[in-house]
PDB file of C-alpha atoms in Angstrom:
ATOM      1  CA  MET A  82      22.972 256.532  79.894  1.00 76.00           C
ATOM      2  CA  SER A  83      20.980 253.329  79.709  1.00 85.00           C
ATOM      3  CA  SER A  84      20.383 250.553  82.204  1.00 86.00           C
ATOM      4  CA  ILE A  85      18.555 247.456  82.451  1.00 90.00           C
ATOM      5  CA  TRP A  86      17.550 245.846  85.852  1.00 91.00           C
ATOM      6  CA  GLY A  87      16.216 242.684  86.465  1.00 94.00           C
ATOM      7  CA  VAL A  88      14.792 240.088  89.340  1.00 94.00           C
ATOM      8  CA  GLN A  89      13.066 236.798  89.192  1.00 92.00           C
ATOM      9  CA  LYS A  90      12.035 233.853  91.244  1.00 92.00           C
ATOM     10  CA  THR A  91      13.092 230.445  89.623  1.00 89.00           C
ATOM     11  CA  ARG A  92      11.301 227.289  89.849  1.00 91.00           C
ATOM     12  CA  TYR A  93      14.026 224.632  88.799  1.00 89.00           C
ATOM     13  CA  ARG A  94      13.560 220.734  88.782  1.00 90.00           C
ATOM     14  CA  LYS A  95      15.088 218.070  86.639  1.00 86.00           C
ATOM     15  CA  GLU A  96      14.305 214.132  86.337  1.00 85.00           C
ATOM     16  CA  VAL A  97      16.466 211.668  84.482  1.00 82.00           C
ATOM     17  CA  ARG A  98      15.208 208.482  83.911  1.00 82.00           C
ATOM     18  CA  ALA A  99      17.650 205.673  82.063  1.00 76.00           C
ATOM     19  CA  PRO A 100      16.666 202.025  81.421  1.00 80.00           C
ATOM     20  CA  GLY A 101      17.422 199.825  83.693  1.00 75.00           C
ATOM     21  CA  LEU A 102      18.287 202.487  86.560  1.00 74.00           C
ATOM     22  CA  ALA A 103      16.004 204.126  89.499  1.00 79.00           C
ATOM     23  CA  PRO A 104      15.126 207.767  88.307  1.00 83.00           C
ATOM     24  CA  THR A 105      17.056 210.625  89.844  1.00 81.00           C
ATOM     25  CA  ALA A 106      15.941 214.199  90.109  1.00 85.00           C
ATOM     26  CA  ASN A 107      17.195 217.652  91.675  1.00 85.00           C
ATOM     27  CA  GLU A 108      15.188 220.981  92.296  1.00 88.00           C
ATOM     28  CA  ASP A 109      16.309 224.308  93.174  1.00 88.00           C
ATOM     29  CA  SER A 110      14.290 227.697  93.759  1.00 91.00           C
ATOM     30  CA  PRO A 111      16.817 230.578  93.855  1.00 91.00           C
ATOM     31  CA  ILE A 112      16.096 234.072  93.297  1.00 93.00           C
ATOM     32  CA  LEU A 113      18.036 235.230  90.502  1.00 94.00           C
ATOM     33  CA  TRP A 114      18.912 238.663  89.325  1.00 92.00           C
ATOM     34  CA  ASN A 115      20.662 240.955  86.618  1.00 95.00           C
ATOM     35  CA  ALA A 116      22.177 244.323  85.932  1.00 96.00           C
ATOM     36  CA  SER A 117      23.717 246.278  83.241  1.00 95.00           C
ATOM     37  CA  ALA A 118      24.511 250.028  82.235  1.00 94.00           C
ATOM     38  CA  ALA A 119      25.949 251.506  79.271  1.00 93.00           C
ATOM     39  CA  LEU A 120      27.206 255.284  79.249  1.00 91.00           C
ATOM     40  CA  THR A 121      28.437 256.973  75.772  1.00 88.00           C
ATOM     41  CA  ALA A 122      31.376 258.983  77.161  1.00 76.00           C
ATOM     42  CA  ILE A 123      32.225 260.879  73.781  1.00 84.00           C
ATOM     43  CA  GLU A 124      31.404 260.099  70.528  1.00 83.00           C
ATOM     44  CA  GLY A 125      32.613 256.758  69.379  1.00 85.00           C
ATOM     45  CA  ILE A 126      33.687 255.480  72.800  1.00 92.00           C
ATOM     46  CA  ALA A 127      30.653 253.581  75.200  1.00 93.00           C
ATOM     47  CA  ILE A 128      31.435 252.022  78.502  1.00 94.00           C
ATOM     48  CA  TYR A 129      29.597 249.324  79.819  1.00 94.00           C
ATOM     49  CA  ALA A 130      29.113 247.141  82.661  1.00 96.00           C
ATOM     50  CA  ALA A 131      26.967 244.227  83.877  1.00 96.00           C
ATOM     51  CA  THR A 132      26.542 241.918  86.687  1.00 96.00           C
ATOM     52  CA  THR A 133      24.514 238.413  86.735  1.00 95.00           C
ATOM     53  CA  ARG A 134      23.451 235.799  88.853  1.00 95.00           C
ATOM     54  CA  GLY A 135      22.223 232.684  87.111  1.00 92.00           C
ATOM     55  CA  LEU A 136      21.290 229.285  87.101  1.00 90.00           C
ATOM     56  CA  GLU A 137      23.266 226.972  85.031  1.00 88.00           C
ATOM     57  CA  GLU A 138      22.241 223.374  83.716  1.00 85.00           C
ATOM     58  CA  SER A 139      25.152 220.649  84.872  1.00 82.00           C
ATOM     59  CA  GLY A 140      23.912 217.590  83.067  1.00 80.00           C
ATOM     60  CA  THR A 141      24.400 214.314  84.764  1.00 83.00           C
ATOM     61  CA  ALA A 142      27.729 212.301  86.380  1.00 84.00           C
ATOM     62  CA  PRO A 143      29.367 210.555  83.485  1.00 81.00           C
ATOM     63  CA  SER A 144      29.208 206.947  82.845  1.00 79.00           C
ATOM     64  CA  PHE A 145      32.486 206.028  84.094  1.00 82.00           C
ATOM     65  CA  ALA A 146      31.950 207.530  87.745  1.00 84.00           C
ATOM     66  CA  ALA A 147      31.014 205.706  90.706  1.00 86.00           C
ATOM     67  CA  ASN A 148      27.832 207.640  90.743  1.00 85.00           C
ATOM     68  CA  ALA A 149      27.184 207.376  86.725  1.00 81.00           C
ATOM     69  CA  ASN A 150      23.920 208.889  85.457  1.00 80.00           C
ATOM     70  CA  LEU A 151      23.072 210.829  88.751  1.00 83.00           C
ATOM     71  CA  THR A 152      21.437 213.876  88.295  1.00 85.00           C
ATOM     72  CA  LEU A 153      23.466 216.864  89.305  1.00 86.00           C
ATOM     73  CA  PRO A 154      22.317 220.189  90.686  1.00 87.00           C
ATOM     74  CA  ALA A 155      21.976 223.270  88.774  1.00 87.00           C
ATOM     75  CA  LEU A 156      24.888 225.647  89.230  1.00 89.00           C
ATOM     76  CA  ARG A 157      24.525 228.823  90.740  1.00 91.00           C
ATOM     77  CA  THR A 158      26.793 231.057  88.714  1.00 94.00           C
ATOM     78  CA  ARG A 159      28.147 235.014  89.325  1.00 95.00           C
ATOM     79  CA  GLN A 160      29.626 237.003  86.652  1.00 95.00           C
ATOM     80  CA  VAL A 161      30.716 240.662  86.475  1.00 97.00           C
ATOM     81  CA  GLU A 162      32.286 242.523  83.850  1.00 96.00           C
ATOM     82  CA  ALA A 163      32.964 245.802  82.413  1.00 97.00           C
ATOM     83  CA  GLY A 164      34.655 247.038  79.225  1.00 96.00           C
ATOM     84  CA  VAL A 165      34.991 249.845  76.358  1.00 95.00           C
ATOM     85  CA  ARG A 166      33.511 249.857  73.187  1.00 94.00           C
ATOM     86  CA  TRP A 167      35.512 252.010  70.920  1.00 93.00           C
ATOM     87  CA  THR A 168      34.800 252.903  67.019  1.00 92.00           C
ATOM     88  CA  LEU A 169      38.247 253.910  65.622  1.00 88.00           C
ATOM     89  CA  ALA A 170      37.038 254.521  62.159  1.00 84.00           C
ATOM     90  CA  LYS A 171      34.146 254.033  60.143  1.00 85.00           C
ATOM     91  CA  ASP A 172      35.087 250.411  59.708  1.00 89.00           C
ATOM     92  CA  VAL A 173      37.419 249.910  62.621  1.00 94.00           C
ATOM     93  CA  LYS A 174      35.776 248.562  65.643  1.00 95.00           C
ATOM     94  CA  LEU A 175      37.600 247.692  68.996  1.00 96.00           C
ATOM     95  CA  ILE A 176      36.095 246.089  71.928  1.00 96.00           C
ATOM     96  CA  THR A 177      38.073 245.351  75.185  1.00 97.00           C
ATOM     97  CA  GLY A 178      36.766 244.179  78.548  1.00 97.00           C
ATOM     98  CA  LEU A 179      37.197 242.313  81.768  1.00 97.00           C
ATOM     99  CA  PHE A 180      35.239 239.626  83.305  1.00 97.00           C
ATOM    100  CA  ASP A 181      35.068 237.538  86.626  1.00 96.00           C
ATOM    101  CA  VAL A 182      32.818 234.349  86.122  1.00 95.00           C
ATOM    102  CA  ARG A 183      32.606 232.119  89.675  1.00 94.00           C
ATOM    103  CA  ARG A 184      30.411 228.586  89.718  1.00 92.00           C
ATOM    104  CA  PRO A 185      31.044 225.569  91.535  1.00 92.00           C
ATOM    105  CA  TYR A 186      33.611 222.782  90.398  1.00 91.00           C
ATOM    106  CA  PHE A 187      32.387 219.570  89.265  1.00 87.00           C
ATOM    107  CA  GLU A 188      34.704 216.525  88.614  1.00 83.00           C
ATOM    108  CA  LEU A 189      35.775 213.261  90.117  1.00 81.00           C
ATOM    109  CA  ASP A 190      37.138 212.838  93.255  1.00 80.00           C
ATOM    110  CA  THR A 191      39.620 210.302  94.842  1.00 78.00           C
ATOM    111  CA  ASP A 192      37.006 207.762  95.370  1.00 83.00           C
ATOM    112  CA  ASN A 193      35.640 208.174  91.589  1.00 84.00           C
ATOM    113  CA  VAL A 194      32.519 210.048  92.739  1.00 87.00           C
ATOM    114  CA  PHE A 195      31.428 212.938  90.285  1.00 87.00           C
ATOM    115  CA  ARG A 196      31.027 216.046  92.710  1.00 87.00           C
ATOM    116  CA  VAL A 197      31.448 219.607  93.874  1.00 88.00           C
ATOM    117  CA  LEU A 198      35.060 219.442  94.856  1.00 87.00           C
ATOM    118  CA  GLY A 199      35.441 223.500  95.330  1.00 89.00           C
ATOM    119  CA  ASP A 200      34.640 226.672  93.566  1.00 93.00           C
ATOM    120  CA  VAL A 201      36.303 227.628  90.150  1.00 94.00           C
ATOM    121  CA  LYS A 202      36.619 231.406  88.913  1.00 94.00           C
ATOM    122  CA  HIS A 203      37.554 232.823  85.407  1.00 95.00           C
ATOM    123  CA  GLN A 204      39.040 236.066  85.706  1.00 96.00           C
ATOM    124  CA  GLY A 205      40.772 237.835  82.993  1.00 96.00           C
ATOM    125  CA  ALA A 206      40.320 239.958  79.604  1.00 97.00           C
ATOM    126  CA  GLU A 207      38.899 239.857  76.472  1.00 97.00           C
ATOM    127  CA  ILE A 208      39.561 241.952  73.180  1.00 97.00           C
ATOM    128  CA  SER A 209      37.976 241.951  69.693  1.00 97.00           C
ATOM    129  CA  LEU A 210      38.783 243.932  66.630  1.00 97.00           C
ATOM    130  CA  THR A 211      36.840 244.021  63.444  1.00 97.00           C
ATOM    131  CA  ALA A 212      37.974 245.975  60.384  1.00 96.00           C
ATOM    132  CA  LYS A 213      37.570 246.567  56.606  1.00 94.00           C
ATOM    133  CA  PRO A 214      41.338 247.898  55.463  1.00 91.00           C
ATOM    134  CA  VAL A 215      40.332 247.874  51.966  1.00 91.00           C
ATOM    135  CA  ALA A 216      37.158 246.938  49.706  1.00 89.00           C
ATOM    136  CA  GLY A 217      36.145 243.578  49.605  1.00 91.00           C
ATOM    137  CA  LEU A 218      38.606 242.552  52.845  1.00 95.00           C
ATOM    138  CA  ASN A 219      37.135 241.814  56.373  1.00 96.00           C
ATOM    139  CA  VAL A 220      39.238 241.296  59.430  1.00 97.00           C
ATOM    140  CA  VAL A 221      37.878 239.707  62.547  1.00 97.00           C
ATOM    141  CA  ALA A 222      40.342 239.181  65.263  1.00 98.00           C
ATOM    142  CA  GLY A 223      39.657 238.163  69.034  1.00 97.00           C
ATOM    143  CA  ALA A 224      41.638 237.265  72.086  1.00 98.00           C
ATOM    144  CA  VAL A 225      40.807 235.696  75.578  1.00 97.00           C
ATOM    145  CA  LEU A 226      43.811 235.940  78.248  1.00 97.00           C
ATOM    146  CA  MET A 227      42.189 234.466  81.129  1.00 95.00           C
ATOM    147  CA  ARG A 228      43.215 233.131  84.535  1.00 94.00           C
ATOM    148  CA  PRO A 229      41.029 229.850  85.493  1.00 95.00           C
ATOM    149  CA  ARG A 230      41.499 228.800  89.078  1.00 95.00           C
ATOM    150  CA  VAL A 231      40.063 226.369  91.126  1.00 94.00           C
ATOM    151  CA  THR A 232      39.757 227.223  95.143  1.00 92.00           C
ATOM    152  CA  GLY A 233      38.667 225.412  98.345  1.00 88.00           C
ATOM    153  CA  GLU A 234      39.769 222.966 100.810  1.00 84.00           C
ATOM    154  CA  ALA A 235      41.103 220.374  98.454  1.00 84.00           C
ATOM    155  CA  VAL A 236      43.214 222.788  96.569  1.00 89.00           C
ATOM    156  CA  GLU A 237      44.439 223.783 100.083  1.00 87.00           C
ATOM    157  CA  GLN A 238      45.356 220.363 101.055  1.00 83.00           C
ATOM    158  CA  GLY A 239      47.166 219.464  97.981  1.00 83.00           C
ATOM    159  CA  ARG A 240      44.616 217.035  96.593  1.00 82.00           C
ATOM    160  CA  LEU A 241      43.160 219.325  93.788  1.00 87.00           C
ATOM    161  CA  GLY A 242      45.510 221.281  91.495  1.00 90.00           C
ATOM    162  CA  GLU A 243      44.714 225.222  90.777  1.00 94.00           C
ATOM    163  CA  ARG A 244      43.939 224.804  87.427  1.00 94.00           C
ATOM    164  CA  PRO A 245      40.372 223.411  86.410  1.00 92.00           C
ATOM    165  CA  LEU A 246      40.448 220.382  84.133  1.00 90.00           C
ATOM    166  CA  GLY A 247      40.459 221.040  80.431  1.00 90.00           C
ATOM    167  CA  ARG A 248      40.245 224.994  80.870  1.00 91.00           C
ATOM    168  CA  VAL A 249      42.209 227.325  78.298  1.00 94.00           C
ATOM    169  CA  GLY A 250      44.063 230.215  79.694  1.00 94.00           C
ATOM    170  CA  THR A 251      44.887 231.771  76.364  1.00 97.00           C
ATOM    171  CA  THR A 252      42.796 231.912  72.939  1.00 97.00           C
ATOM    172  CA  LEU A 253      43.518 234.006  69.855  1.00 98.00           C
ATOM    173  CA  ASP A 254      41.573 233.718  66.657  1.00 98.00           C
ATOM    174  CA  LEU A 255      41.918 235.341  63.822  1.00 98.00           C
ATOM    175  CA  ARG A 256      39.239 235.421  60.760  1.00 98.00           C
ATOM    176  CA  ILE A 257      40.093 236.853  57.240  1.00 98.00           C
ATOM    177  CA  ASP A 258      37.809 236.990  54.418  1.00 97.00           C
ATOM    178  CA  TYR A 259      38.667 238.675  50.748  1.00 96.00           C
ATOM    179  CA  GLN A 260      36.333 238.735  48.460  1.00 94.00           C
ATOM    180  CA  PRO A 261      38.061 240.192  45.071  1.00 92.00           C
ATOM    181  CA  PRO A 262      36.310 243.166  43.532  1.00 88.00           C
ATOM    182  CA  ALA A 263      37.076 241.830  39.903  1.00 86.00           C
ATOM    183  CA  PHE A 264      35.478 238.502  40.672  1.00 86.00           C
ATOM    184  CA  ASP A 265      31.904 239.119  41.702  1.00 83.00           C
ATOM    185  CA  GLY A 266      30.631 236.218  44.104  1.00 90.00           C
ATOM    186  CA  LEU A 267      34.023 234.738  44.801  1.00 95.00           C
ATOM    187  CA  SER A 268      35.440 234.905  48.295  1.00 96.00           C
ATOM    188  CA  VAL A 269      38.281 232.976  50.013  1.00 97.00           C
ATOM    189  CA  ASP A 270      38.853 233.218  53.658  1.00 97.00           C
ATOM    190  CA  LEU A 271      41.258 232.213  56.241  1.00 98.00           C
ATOM    191  CA  GLY A 272      40.786 230.941  59.881  1.00 98.00           C
ATOM    192  CA  ILE A 273      43.480 230.656  62.541  1.00 98.00           C
ATOM    193  CA  ASN A 274      42.915 229.406  66.121  1.00 98.00           C
ATOM    194  CA  TYR A 275      45.503 229.425  68.979  1.00 98.00           C
ATOM    195  CA  THR A 276      44.886 227.755  72.329  1.00 97.00           C
ATOM    196  CA  GLY A 277      47.219 227.257  75.120  1.00 96.00           C
ATOM    197  CA  ASP A 278      47.873 224.590  77.300  1.00 95.00           C
ATOM    198  CA  ARG A 279      44.953 222.826  79.319  1.00 94.00           C
ATOM    199  CA  ALA A 280      45.238 220.734  82.493  1.00 93.00           C
ATOM    200  CA  ALA A 281      44.808 217.034  81.731  1.00 91.00           C
ATOM    201  CA  ARG A 282      44.379 215.648  85.465  1.00 89.00           C
ATOM    202  CA  ILE A 283      42.544 217.255  88.468  1.00 87.00           C
ATOM    203  CA  ASP A 284      46.037 217.009  90.130  1.00 88.00           C
ATOM    204  CA  ASN A 285      47.690 219.170  87.411  1.00 91.00           C
ATOM    205  CA  THR A 286      50.258 216.270  87.187  1.00 91.00           C
ATOM    206  CA  LEU A 287      49.560 216.269  83.132  1.00 92.00           C
ATOM    207  CA  PHE A 288      48.876 219.012  80.650  1.00 94.00           C
ATOM    208  CA  ILE A 289      48.193 219.065  76.818  1.00 94.00           C
ATOM    209  CA  PRO A 290      50.343 221.149  75.259  1.00 95.00           C
ATOM    210  CA  GLU A 291      49.463 224.278  73.426  1.00 96.00           C
ATOM    211  CA  ARG A 292      48.271 224.107  69.427  1.00 96.00           C
ATOM    212  CA  ALA A 293      46.985 226.086  66.263  1.00 97.00           C
ATOM    213  CA  ILE A 294      44.434 225.394  63.757  1.00 97.00           C
ATOM    214  CA  ILE A 295      44.577 226.745  60.383  1.00 98.00           C
ATOM    215  CA  ASP A 296      41.339 226.358  57.884  1.00 98.00           C
ATOM    216  CA  LEU A 297      41.420 227.533  54.693  1.00 98.00           C
ATOM    217  CA  GLY A 298      38.231 228.128  52.190  1.00 97.00           C
ATOM    218  CA  THR A 299      36.483 229.724  49.375  1.00 97.00           C
ATOM    219  CA  ARG A 300      33.142 230.395  48.754  1.00 96.00           C
ATOM    220  CA  TYR A 301      31.348 230.783  45.175  1.00 95.00           C
ATOM    221  CA  ARG A 302      28.143 232.762  45.154  1.00 94.00           C
ATOM    222  CA  PHE A 303      25.601 232.132  42.041  1.00 91.00           C
ATOM    223  CA  LYS A 304      22.254 231.547  41.154  1.00 89.00           C
ATOM    224  CA  LEU A 305      20.650 228.119  40.030  1.00 86.00           C
ATOM    225  CA  GLY A 306      17.828 229.560  37.647  1.00 84.00           C
ATOM    226  CA  ARG A 307      16.256 232.320  39.984  1.00 86.00           C
ATOM    227  CA  THR A 308      17.370 230.873  43.248  1.00 91.00           C
ATOM    228  CA  PRO A 309      20.220 231.850  45.121  1.00 92.00           C
ATOM    229  CA  ALA A 310      23.339 229.300  45.653  1.00 94.00           C
ATOM    230  CA  VAL A 311      26.466 229.161  47.636  1.00 95.00           C
ATOM    231  CA  LEU A 312      29.035 226.545  46.745  1.00 96.00           C
ATOM    232  CA  ARG A 313      31.488 226.201  49.785  1.00 97.00           C
ATOM    233  CA  ALA A 314      35.112 224.470  49.846  1.00 98.00           C
ATOM    234  CA  GLN A 315      37.498 224.108  52.771  1.00 97.00           C
ATOM    235  CA  ILE A 316      40.428 222.279  53.847  1.00 98.00           C
ATOM    236  CA  ALA A 317      40.120 222.376  57.650  1.00 97.00           C
ATOM    237  CA  ASN A 318      43.096 221.619  60.155  1.00 97.00           C
ATOM    238  CA  LEU A 319      45.338 222.546  57.061  1.00 97.00           C
ATOM    239  CA  THR A 320      48.798 221.701  58.770  1.00 97.00           C
ATOM    240  CA  ASN A 321      47.525 218.093  60.041  1.00 97.00           C
ATOM    241  CA  THR A 322      47.783 219.467  63.669  1.00 96.00           C
ATOM    242  CA  PHE A 323      47.300 216.530  66.146  1.00 94.00           C
ATOM    243  CA  GLY A 324      45.853 217.228  69.386  1.00 92.00           C
ATOM    244  CA  TRP A 325      43.539 215.974  72.633  1.00 93.00           C
ATOM    245  CA  ASN A 326      40.431 217.553  74.041  1.00 91.00           C
ATOM    246  CA  VAL A 327      39.598 217.027  77.603  1.00 88.00           C
ATOM    247  CA  THR A 328      36.101 215.976  78.401  1.00 79.00           C
ATOM    248  CA  GLY A 329      34.199 215.880  81.853  1.00 67.00           C
ATOM    249  CA  GLY A 330      35.484 213.486  83.797  1.00 66.00           C
ATOM    250  CA  GLY A 331      38.867 213.496  82.733  1.00 69.00           C
ATOM    251  CA  GLY A 332      38.036 211.643  79.696  1.00 79.00           C
ATOM    252  CA  PHE A 333      40.384 212.307  76.288  1.00 88.00           C
ATOM    253  CA  GLN A 334      39.240 212.957  72.783  1.00 90.00           C
ATOM    254  CA  PHE A 335      41.354 213.629  69.583  1.00 91.00           C
ATOM    255  CA  ILE A 336      40.756 216.693  67.373  1.00 93.00           C
ATOM    256  CA  ALA A 337      39.731 215.991  63.691  1.00 94.00           C
ATOM    257  CA  SER A 338      42.576 215.837  61.490  1.00 96.00           C
ATOM    258  CA  ARG A 339      43.042 217.109  58.069  1.00 97.00           C
ATOM    259  CA  ARG A 340      39.858 216.997  56.181  1.00 97.00           C
ATOM    260  CA  PHE A 341      38.399 218.621  52.828  1.00 97.00           C
ATOM    261  CA  ASN A 342      34.716 219.737  53.129  1.00 96.00           C
ATOM    262  CA  LEU A 343      32.819 220.577  50.103  1.00 97.00           C
ATOM    263  CA  SER A 344      29.020 221.682  50.302  1.00 96.00           C
ATOM    264  CA  LEU A 345      26.456 223.448  48.269  1.00 95.00           C
ATOM    265  CA  SER A 346      23.394 225.209  49.794  1.00 94.00           C
ATOM    266  CA  ALA A 347      20.381 226.977  48.061  1.00 90.00           C
ATOM    267  CA  ASP A 348      17.555 229.120  49.422  1.00 84.00           C
ATOM    268  CA  PHE A 349      14.593 228.245  47.552  1.00 77.00           C
TER     269      PHE A 349
END
């Protein structure tokens, strides 16, 4: 069994100066700690657990808020996680874990002031699988199944929805890369990313629907004289799926449409 423990005293100060505005600042001096442990139960199976108290940068209030550009206090966060790493075979590894992450919840209130409205907790499970079923084929699959929830007086009074703004509960990701043994230097890759719905208003009266994005690409590795080089071509968002992302404060930004990318890189 191996373990790591740590305690630190942190001094944090942030000051923001913007043209035409009075400077704003925030400071904090918490005691932070972390602890983790891992145990190899039997050959090929390891159990791990960790807990952390951290300090997270929170930026400034958005430009459209009544307190625009105000320096926000750093967030004191807490995280607990535990899981299992399992080597199923030589080229097959599975990692499963449970997590609980908590932090203050910043958003716009009814007076258009960007401030702490409660606490947000992200509880769920994450799973990842890496495999090489045949020569030249690499598969990476992952899933995050989460239940993000906001708590506090505003939620209890019905002024704030339970779903935090823009947070996705379900994320599935699949990446496949294949290098045909008969074509040295050439590989093709496929990526599929699925995200569930997300709240688009703090009162949860509007949601952005689920979506899946598919990327298809290829790489060709060769030499420019003696210099290793890679030619990369990709069609991103293959099916031209349209969707929106939610930014801080309830802003909207549409995702990039179908596009073709071509690049050449070399190591000189």
